[in-house]
Tab-separated table of C-alpha atoms and ligand atoms in Angstrom:
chain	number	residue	atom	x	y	z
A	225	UNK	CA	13.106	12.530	36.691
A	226	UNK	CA	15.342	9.714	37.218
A	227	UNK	CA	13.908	9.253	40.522
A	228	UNK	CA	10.642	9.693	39.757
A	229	UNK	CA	10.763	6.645	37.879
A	230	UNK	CA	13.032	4.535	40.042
A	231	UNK	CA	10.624	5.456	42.965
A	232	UNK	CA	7.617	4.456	40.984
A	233	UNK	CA	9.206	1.173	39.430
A	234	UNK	CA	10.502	0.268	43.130
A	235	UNK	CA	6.612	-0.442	44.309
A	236	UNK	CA	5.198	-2.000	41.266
A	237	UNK	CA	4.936	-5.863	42.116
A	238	UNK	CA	1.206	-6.200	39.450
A	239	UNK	CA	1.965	-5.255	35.738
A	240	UNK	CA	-0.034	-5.297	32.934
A	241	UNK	CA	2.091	-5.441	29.715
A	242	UNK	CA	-0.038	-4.708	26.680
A	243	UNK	CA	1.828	-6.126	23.434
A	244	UNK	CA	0.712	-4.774	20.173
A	245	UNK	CA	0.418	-6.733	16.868
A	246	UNK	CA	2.642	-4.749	15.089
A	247	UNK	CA	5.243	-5.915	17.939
A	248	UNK	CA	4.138	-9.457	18.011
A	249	UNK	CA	4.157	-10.312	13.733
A	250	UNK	CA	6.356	-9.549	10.986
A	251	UNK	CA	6.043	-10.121	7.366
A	252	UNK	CA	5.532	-14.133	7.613
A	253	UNK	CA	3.646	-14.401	10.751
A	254	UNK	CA	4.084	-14.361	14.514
A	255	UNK	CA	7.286	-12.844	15.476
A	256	UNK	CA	8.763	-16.096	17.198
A	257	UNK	CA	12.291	-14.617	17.848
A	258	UNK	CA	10.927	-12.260	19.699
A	259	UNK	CA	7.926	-13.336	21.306
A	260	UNK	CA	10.825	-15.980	22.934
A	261	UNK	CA	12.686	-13.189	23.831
A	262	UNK	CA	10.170	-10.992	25.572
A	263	UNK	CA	9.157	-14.080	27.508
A	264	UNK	CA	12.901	-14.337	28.520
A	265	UNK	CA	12.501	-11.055	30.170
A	266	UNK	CA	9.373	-11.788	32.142
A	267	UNK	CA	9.918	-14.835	33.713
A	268	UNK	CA	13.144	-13.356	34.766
A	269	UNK	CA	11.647	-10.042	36.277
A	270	UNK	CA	9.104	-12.807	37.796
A	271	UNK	CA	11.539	-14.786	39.577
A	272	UNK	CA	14.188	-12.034	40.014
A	273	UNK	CA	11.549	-9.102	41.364
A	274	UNK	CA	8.476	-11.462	42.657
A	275	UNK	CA	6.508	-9.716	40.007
A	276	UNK	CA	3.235	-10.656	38.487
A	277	UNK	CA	2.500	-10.276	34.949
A	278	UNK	CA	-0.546	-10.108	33.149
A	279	UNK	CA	-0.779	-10.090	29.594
A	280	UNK	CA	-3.122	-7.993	27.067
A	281	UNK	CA	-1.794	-9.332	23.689
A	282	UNK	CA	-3.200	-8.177	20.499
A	283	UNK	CA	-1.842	-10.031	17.303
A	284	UNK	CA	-4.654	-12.613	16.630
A	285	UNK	CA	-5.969	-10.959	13.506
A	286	UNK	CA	-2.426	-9.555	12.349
A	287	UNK	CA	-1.342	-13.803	12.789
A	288	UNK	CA	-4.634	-14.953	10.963
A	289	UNK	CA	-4.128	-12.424	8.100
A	290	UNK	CA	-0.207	-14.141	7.453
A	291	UNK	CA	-1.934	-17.790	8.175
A	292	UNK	CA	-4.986	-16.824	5.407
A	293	UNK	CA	-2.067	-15.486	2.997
A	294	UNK	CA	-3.902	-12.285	2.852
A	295	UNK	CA	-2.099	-8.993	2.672
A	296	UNK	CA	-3.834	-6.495	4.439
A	297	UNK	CA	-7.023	-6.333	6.995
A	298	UNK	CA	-10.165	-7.130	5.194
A	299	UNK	CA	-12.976	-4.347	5.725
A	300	UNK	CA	-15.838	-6.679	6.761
A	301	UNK	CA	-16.452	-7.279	10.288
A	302	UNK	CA	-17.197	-10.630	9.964
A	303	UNK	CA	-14.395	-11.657	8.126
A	304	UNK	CA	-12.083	-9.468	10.776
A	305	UNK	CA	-13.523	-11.869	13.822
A	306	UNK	CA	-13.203	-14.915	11.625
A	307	UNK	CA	-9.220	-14.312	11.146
A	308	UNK	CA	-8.929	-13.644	15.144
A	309	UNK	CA	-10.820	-16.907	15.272
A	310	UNK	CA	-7.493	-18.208	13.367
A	311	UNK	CA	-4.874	-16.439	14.461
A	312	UNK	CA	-5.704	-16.799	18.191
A	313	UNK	CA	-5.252	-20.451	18.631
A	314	UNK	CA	-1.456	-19.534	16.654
A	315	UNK	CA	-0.988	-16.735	19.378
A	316	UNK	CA	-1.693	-18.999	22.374
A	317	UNK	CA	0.293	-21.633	21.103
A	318	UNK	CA	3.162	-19.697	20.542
A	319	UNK	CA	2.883	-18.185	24.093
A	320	UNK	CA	2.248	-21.599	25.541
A	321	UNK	CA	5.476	-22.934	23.876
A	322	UNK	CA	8.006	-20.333	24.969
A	323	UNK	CA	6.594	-20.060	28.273
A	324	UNK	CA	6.575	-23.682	29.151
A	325	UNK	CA	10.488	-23.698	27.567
A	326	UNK	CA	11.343	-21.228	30.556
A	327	UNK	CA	9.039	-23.331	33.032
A	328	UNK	CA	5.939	-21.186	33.352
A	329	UNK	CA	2.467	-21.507	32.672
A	330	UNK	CA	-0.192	-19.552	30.777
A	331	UNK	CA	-3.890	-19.421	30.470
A	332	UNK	CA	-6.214	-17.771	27.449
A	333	UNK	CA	-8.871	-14.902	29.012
A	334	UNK	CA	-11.279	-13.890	26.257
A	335	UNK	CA	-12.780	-10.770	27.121
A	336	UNK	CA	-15.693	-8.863	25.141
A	337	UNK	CA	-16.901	-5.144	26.750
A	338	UNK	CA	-20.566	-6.416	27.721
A	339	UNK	CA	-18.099	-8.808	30.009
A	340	UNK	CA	-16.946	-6.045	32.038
A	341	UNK	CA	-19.814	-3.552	32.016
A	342	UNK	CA	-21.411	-6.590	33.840
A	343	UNK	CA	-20.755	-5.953	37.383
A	344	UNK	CA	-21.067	-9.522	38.175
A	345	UNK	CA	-18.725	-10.498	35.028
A	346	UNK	CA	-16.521	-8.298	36.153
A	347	UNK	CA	-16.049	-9.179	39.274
A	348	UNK	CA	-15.886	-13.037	38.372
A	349	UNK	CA	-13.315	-12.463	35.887
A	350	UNK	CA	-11.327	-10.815	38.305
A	351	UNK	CA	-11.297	-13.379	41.068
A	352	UNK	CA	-10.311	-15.856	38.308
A	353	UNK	CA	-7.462	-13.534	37.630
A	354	UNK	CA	-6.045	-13.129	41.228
A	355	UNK	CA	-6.640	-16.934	41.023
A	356	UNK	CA	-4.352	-17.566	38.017
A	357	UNK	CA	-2.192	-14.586	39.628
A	358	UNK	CA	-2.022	-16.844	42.757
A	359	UNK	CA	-1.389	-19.344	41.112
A	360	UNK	CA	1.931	-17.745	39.322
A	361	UNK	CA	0.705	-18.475	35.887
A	362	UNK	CA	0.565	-15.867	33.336
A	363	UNK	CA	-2.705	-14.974	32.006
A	364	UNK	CA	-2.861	-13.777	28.360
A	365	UNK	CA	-5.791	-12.006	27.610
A	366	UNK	CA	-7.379	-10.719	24.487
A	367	UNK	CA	-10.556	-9.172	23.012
A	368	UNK	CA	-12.853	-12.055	22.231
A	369	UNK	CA	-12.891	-10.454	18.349
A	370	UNK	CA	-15.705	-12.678	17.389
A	371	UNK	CA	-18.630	-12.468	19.183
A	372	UNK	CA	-18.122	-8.872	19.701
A	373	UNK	CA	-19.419	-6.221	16.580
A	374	UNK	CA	-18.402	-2.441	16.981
A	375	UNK	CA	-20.533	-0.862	19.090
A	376	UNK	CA	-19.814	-3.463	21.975
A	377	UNK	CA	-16.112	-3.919	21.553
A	378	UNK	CA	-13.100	-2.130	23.690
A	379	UNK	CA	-11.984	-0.785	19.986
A	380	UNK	CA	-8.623	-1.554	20.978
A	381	UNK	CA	-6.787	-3.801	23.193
A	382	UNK	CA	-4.798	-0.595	24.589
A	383	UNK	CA	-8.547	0.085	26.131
A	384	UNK	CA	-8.723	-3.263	27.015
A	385	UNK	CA	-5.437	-3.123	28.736
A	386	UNK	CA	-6.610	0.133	30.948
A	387	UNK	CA	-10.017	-1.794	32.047
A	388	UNK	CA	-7.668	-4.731	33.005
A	389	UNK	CA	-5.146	-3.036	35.146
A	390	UNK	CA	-8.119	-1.042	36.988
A	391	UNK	CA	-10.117	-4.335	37.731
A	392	UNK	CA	-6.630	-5.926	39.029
A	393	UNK	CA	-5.508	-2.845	40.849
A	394	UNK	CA	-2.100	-2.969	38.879
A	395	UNK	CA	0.568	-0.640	39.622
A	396	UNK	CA	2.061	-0.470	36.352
A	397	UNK	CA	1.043	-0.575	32.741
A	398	UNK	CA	3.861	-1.195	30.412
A	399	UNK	CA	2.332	-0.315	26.771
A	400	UNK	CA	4.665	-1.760	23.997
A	401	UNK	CA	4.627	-1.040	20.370
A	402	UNK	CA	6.928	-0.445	17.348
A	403	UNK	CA	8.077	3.166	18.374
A	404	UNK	CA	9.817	4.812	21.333
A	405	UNK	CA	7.099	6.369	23.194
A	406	UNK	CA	4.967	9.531	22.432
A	407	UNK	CA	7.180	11.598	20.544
A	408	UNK	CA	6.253	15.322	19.624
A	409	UNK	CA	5.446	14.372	16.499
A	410	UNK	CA	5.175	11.253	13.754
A	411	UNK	CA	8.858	10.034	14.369
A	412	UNK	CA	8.149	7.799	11.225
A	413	UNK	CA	7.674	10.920	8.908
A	414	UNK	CA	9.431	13.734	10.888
A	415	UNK	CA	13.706	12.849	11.684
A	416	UNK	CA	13.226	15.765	14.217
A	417	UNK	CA	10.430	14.289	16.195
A	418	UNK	CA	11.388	14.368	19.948
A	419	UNK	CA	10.454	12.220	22.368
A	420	UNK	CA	8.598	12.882	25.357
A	421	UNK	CA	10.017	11.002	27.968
A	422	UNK	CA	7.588	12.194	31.065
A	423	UNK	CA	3.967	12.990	30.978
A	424	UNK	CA	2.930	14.515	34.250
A	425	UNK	CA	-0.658	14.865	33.373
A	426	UNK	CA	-2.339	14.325	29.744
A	427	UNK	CA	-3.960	17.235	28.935
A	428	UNK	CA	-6.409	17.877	25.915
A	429	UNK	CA	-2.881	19.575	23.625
A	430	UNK	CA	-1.200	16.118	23.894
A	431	UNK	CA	-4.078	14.146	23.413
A	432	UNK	CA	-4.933	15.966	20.204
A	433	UNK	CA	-0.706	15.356	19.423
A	434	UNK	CA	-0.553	11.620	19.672
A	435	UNK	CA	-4.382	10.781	17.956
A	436	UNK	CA	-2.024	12.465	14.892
A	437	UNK	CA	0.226	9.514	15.243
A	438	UNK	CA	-1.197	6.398	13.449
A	439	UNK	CA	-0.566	3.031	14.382
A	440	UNK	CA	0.670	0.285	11.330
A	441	UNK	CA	-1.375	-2.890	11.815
A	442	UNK	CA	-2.992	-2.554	15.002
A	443	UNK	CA	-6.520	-0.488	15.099
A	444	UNK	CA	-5.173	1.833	18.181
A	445	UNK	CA	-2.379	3.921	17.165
A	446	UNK	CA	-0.533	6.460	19.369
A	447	UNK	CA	-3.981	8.476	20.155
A	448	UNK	CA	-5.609	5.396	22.110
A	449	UNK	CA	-2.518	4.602	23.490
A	450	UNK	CA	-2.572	8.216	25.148
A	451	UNK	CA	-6.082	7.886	26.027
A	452	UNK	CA	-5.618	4.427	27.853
A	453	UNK	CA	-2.455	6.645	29.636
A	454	UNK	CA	-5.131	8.853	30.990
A	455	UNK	CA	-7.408	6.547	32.074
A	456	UNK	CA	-5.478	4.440	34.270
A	457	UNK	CA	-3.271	7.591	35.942
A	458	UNK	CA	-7.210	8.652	36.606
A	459	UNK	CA	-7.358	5.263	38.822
A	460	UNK	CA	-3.746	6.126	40.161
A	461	UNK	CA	-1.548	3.725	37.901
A	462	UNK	CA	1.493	4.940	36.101
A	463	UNK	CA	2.092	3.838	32.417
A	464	UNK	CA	4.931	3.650	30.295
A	465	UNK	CA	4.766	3.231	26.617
A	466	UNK	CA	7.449	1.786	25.344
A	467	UNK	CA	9.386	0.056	22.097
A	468	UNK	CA	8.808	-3.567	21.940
A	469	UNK	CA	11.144	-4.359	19.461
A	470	UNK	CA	14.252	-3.314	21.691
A	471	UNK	CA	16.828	-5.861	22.727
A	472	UNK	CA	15.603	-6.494	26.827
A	473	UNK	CA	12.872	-3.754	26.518
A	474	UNK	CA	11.583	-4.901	30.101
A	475	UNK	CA	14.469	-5.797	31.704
A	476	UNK	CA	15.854	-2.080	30.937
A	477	UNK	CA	12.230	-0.130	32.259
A	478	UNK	CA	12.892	-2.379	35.135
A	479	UNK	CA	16.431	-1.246	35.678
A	480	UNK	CA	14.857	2.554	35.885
A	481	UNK	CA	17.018	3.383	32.449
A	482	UNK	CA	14.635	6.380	30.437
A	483	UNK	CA	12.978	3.661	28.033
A	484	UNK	CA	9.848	5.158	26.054
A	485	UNK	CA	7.359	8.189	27.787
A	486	UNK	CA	6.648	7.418	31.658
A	487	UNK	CA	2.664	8.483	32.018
A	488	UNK	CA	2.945	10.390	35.894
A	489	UNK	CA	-0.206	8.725	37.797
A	490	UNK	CA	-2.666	11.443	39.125
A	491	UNK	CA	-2.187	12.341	42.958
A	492	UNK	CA	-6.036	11.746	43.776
A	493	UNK	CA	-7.066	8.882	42.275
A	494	UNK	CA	-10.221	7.412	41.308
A	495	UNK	CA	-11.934	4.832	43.713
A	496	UNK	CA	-12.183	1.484	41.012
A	497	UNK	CA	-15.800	1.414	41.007
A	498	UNK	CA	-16.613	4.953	39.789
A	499	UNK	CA	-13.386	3.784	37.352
A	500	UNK	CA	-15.469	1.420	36.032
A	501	UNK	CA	-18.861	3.500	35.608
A	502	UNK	CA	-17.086	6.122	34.339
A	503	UNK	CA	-14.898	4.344	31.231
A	504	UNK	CA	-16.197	0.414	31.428
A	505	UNK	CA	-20.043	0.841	30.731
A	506	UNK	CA	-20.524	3.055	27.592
A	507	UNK	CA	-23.668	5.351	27.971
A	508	UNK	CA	-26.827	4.576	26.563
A	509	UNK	CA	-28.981	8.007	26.382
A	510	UNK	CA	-28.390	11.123	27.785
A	511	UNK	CA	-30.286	13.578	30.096
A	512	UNK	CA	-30.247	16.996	29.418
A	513	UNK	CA	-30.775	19.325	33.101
A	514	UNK	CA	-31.243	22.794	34.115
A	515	UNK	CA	-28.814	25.121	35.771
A	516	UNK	CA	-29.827	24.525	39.389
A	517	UNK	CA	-29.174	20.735	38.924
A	518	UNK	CA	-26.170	21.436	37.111
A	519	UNK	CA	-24.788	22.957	40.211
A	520	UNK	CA	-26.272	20.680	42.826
A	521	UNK	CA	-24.286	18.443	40.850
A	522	UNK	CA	-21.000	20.279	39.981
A	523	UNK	CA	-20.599	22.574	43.343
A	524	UNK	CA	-22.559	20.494	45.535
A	525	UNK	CA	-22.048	16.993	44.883
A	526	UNK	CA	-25.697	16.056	45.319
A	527	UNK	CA	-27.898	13.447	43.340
A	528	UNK	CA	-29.935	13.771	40.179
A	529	UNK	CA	-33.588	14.289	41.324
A	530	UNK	CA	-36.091	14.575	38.631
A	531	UNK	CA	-36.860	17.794	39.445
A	532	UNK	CA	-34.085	19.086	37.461
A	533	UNK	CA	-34.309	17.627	34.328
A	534	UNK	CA	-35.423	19.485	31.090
A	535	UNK	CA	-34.966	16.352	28.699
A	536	UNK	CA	-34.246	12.644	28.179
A	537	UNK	CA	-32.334	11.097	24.928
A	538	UNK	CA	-32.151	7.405	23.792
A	539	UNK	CA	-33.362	4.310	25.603
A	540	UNK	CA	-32.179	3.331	28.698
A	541	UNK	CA	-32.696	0.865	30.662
A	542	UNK	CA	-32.597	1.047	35.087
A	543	UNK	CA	-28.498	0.224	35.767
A	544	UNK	CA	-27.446	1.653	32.515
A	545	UNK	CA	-24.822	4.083	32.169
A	546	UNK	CA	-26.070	7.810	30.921
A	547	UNK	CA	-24.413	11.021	30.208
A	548	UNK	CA	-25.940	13.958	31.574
A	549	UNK	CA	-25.287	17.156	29.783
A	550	UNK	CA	-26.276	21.227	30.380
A	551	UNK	CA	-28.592	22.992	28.103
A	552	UNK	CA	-25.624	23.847	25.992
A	553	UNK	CA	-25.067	20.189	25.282
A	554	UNK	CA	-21.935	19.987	27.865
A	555	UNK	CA	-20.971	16.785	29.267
A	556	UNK	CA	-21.425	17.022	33.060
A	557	UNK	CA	-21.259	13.790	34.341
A	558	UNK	CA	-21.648	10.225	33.516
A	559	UNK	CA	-23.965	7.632	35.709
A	560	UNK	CA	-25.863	4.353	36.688
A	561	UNK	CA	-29.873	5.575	36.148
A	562	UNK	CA	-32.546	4.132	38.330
A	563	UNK	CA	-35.585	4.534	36.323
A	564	UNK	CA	-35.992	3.612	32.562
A	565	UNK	CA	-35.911	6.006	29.904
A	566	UNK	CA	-40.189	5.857	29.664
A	567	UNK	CA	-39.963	6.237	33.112
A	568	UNK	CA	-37.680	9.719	33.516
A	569	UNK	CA	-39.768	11.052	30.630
A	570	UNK	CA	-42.709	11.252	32.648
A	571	UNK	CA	-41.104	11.791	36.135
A	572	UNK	CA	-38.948	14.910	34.513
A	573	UNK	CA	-39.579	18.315	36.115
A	574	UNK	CA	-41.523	16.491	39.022
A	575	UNK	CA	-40.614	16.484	42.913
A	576	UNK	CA	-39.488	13.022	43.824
A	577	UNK	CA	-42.069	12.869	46.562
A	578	UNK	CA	-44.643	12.446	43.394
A	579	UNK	CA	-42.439	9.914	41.570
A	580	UNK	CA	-44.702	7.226	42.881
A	581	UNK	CA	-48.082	8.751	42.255
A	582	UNK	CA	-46.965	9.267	38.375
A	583	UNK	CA	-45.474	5.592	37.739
A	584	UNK	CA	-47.124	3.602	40.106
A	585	UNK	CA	-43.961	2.427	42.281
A	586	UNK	CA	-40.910	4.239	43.653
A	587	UNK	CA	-37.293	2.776	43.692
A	588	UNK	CA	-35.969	5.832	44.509
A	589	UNK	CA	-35.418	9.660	45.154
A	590	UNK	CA	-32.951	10.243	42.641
A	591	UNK	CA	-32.559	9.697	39.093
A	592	UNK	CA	-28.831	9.102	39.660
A	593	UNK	CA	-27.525	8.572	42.631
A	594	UNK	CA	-24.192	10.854	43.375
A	595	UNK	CA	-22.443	7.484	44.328
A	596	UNK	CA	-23.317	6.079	40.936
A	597	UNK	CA	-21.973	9.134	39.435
A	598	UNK	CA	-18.429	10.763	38.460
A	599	UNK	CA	-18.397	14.477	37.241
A	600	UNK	CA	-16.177	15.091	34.303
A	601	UNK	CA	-14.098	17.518	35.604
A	602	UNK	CA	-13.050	14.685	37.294
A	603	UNK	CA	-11.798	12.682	34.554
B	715	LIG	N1	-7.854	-7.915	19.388
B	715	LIG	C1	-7.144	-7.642	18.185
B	715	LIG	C2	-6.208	-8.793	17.832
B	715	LIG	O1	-5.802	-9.546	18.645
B	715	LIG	C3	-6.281	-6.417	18.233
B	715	LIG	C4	-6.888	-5.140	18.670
B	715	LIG	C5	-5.800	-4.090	18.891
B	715	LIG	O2	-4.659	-4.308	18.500
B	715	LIG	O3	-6.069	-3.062	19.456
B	715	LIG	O4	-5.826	-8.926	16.709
């Protein structure tokens, strides 16, 4: 085990260090102590291991809550974005000031989901990245809390995190919040809680473990912590979720000691584009098939011709993301659709040689195309 992790930690150079609020604040505000310290750590792991760091820090709306005097997070959404609205300009500042104290440089990214379900978003924020990367300054980024409402947002910045280190082909994800790592239970409630110090693959048992384990003033909690695990060991990245509070937190994961639960990447991993169909773009209507295309799909790794399908749900339009499901209602596979929802409705059950006759135009033979698509027993 110790190996395992000294072998992974001896190739990571790009590392995306996620920083929850509960971390980053404490009962009057941002955590300055330690926010100093932390920085400490990375500059010195940047000039002492040539690595880059990029930032996901949560902690606006925690900071805006102590600037506002208020005691806990308000339940309207509007009043949510307006105290990220306040407490990011705190966050940045602090980062700016402890950074520049141990000579480095940092830059704000403000990041919504609709940002990176845009291919062409996507792939400008992450030449600007590589830029800043280049560049050797530290780029902090956030959710952009308000312009985003929930049905657009990442939900949680550990999400946000696991998009990040995909689109910047990281090889590391260091995840740090107020506990240890995933233990086998709520370590908070339960003195016997053990913790789990390797995760070779996350399986649907520890999932269901660690959504048990709430988070305090964050919105992930151990369960989307887990789930951001899994996605980025899909993509090939390791992750280790760690305690941010601990005296030299990085500078110990970086010595190989056992800090927190190492997150084993998967041996096959995903190529970054069906990453990003698969978990960036969330799906927009769903197509229901019968059991030939079902195993086109699944055994054969063909396309989605409109022969096979039996039904069409919600409105989508041609690029968006749709989940395509059996006649029991099974999720088979998620994937970019070439027609629009109107469009499938009439084309479903048809050969694609009459796709033009029935709309008028053709854009293609398939439905889905199998490179636009990524079967769920692959995730
Ligand atoms: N974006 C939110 C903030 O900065 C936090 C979301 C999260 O912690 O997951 O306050």
């Amino acid at each position: 085990m110790k190996n395992s992790r000294k072998s992974i930690l001896q190739h990571v150079k790009r590392v995306v260090v996620k920083i929850g609020s509960g971390v980053l604040t404490k009962k009057d505000g941002l955590n300055l102590g330690l926010i100093n310290a932390l920085s400490e750590d990375i500059c010195y792991l940047m000039e002492k291991r040539g690595l880059e760091i990029i930032l996901v820090s949560s902690g606006a709306i925690a900071s805006g809550l102590k600037k506002m005097g208020l005691s806990q997070r308000p339940q309207s959404i509007s009043q949510q974005q307006a105290l990220a609205a306040v407490g990011q300009s705190s966050l940045m500042l602090a980062y700016e000031q402890v950074f520049r104290s141990h000579g480095r440089k940092v830059a704000q990214i403000l990041v919504t989901r609709d940002d990176l379900t845009n291919r062409k978003r996507y792939l400008n924020t992450r030449n600007t990245l590589f830029t800043l990367l280049n560049w050797k300054v530290i780029p902090i980024i956030n959710e952009n809390d308000t312009v985003v409402v929930d049905e657009i947002k990442f939900g949680d910045n550990d999400n946000l995190s696991a998009m990040i280190a995909n689109l910047t082909s990281a090889h590391l994800v260091i995840n740090l919040t107020t506990i240890d790592g995933l233990f086998d239970d709520d370590p908070r409630l339960n003195s016997n809680a053990h913790l789990i110090s390797l995760v070779e693959k996350v399986t649907s048992k520890i999932e269901k473990k660690a959504s048990s384990i709430p988070g305090a003033l964050g919105k992930g909690g151990m369960g989307s912590k887990v789930k951001a695990a899994k996605d980025v060991a899909i993509c090939g990245i390791p992750t280790i979720i760690s305690n941010g509070l601990k005296k030299n937190i990085m500078r110990k994961i970086f010595q190989g000691e056992e800090e927190g639960t190492l997150f084993l990447p998967q041996p096959t991993p995903m190529r970054s584009r069906k990453h990003w169909i698969a978990f960036t773009k969330s799906p927009k209507g769903r197509i229901m098939v019968d059991r030939g295309a079902e195993d086109a799909l699944i055994k054969n790794g063909k396309s989605l011709l409109p022969s096979g399908i039996l039904a069409v749900y919600g409105k989508f339009n041609l690029g968006n993301s749709v989940m395509i499901i059996n006649r029991e209602e099974k999720s088979l596979a998620v994937g970019l659709v070439n027609y629009h929802s109107t469009d499938v409705e009439k084309i479903m059950g048809q050969k694609s040689s009459s796709i033009e006759k029935i709309l008028g135009y053709k854009h293609y033979d398939e439905v889905v195309h199998k490179d636009n698509l990524v079967l769920m027993n692959n995730l």
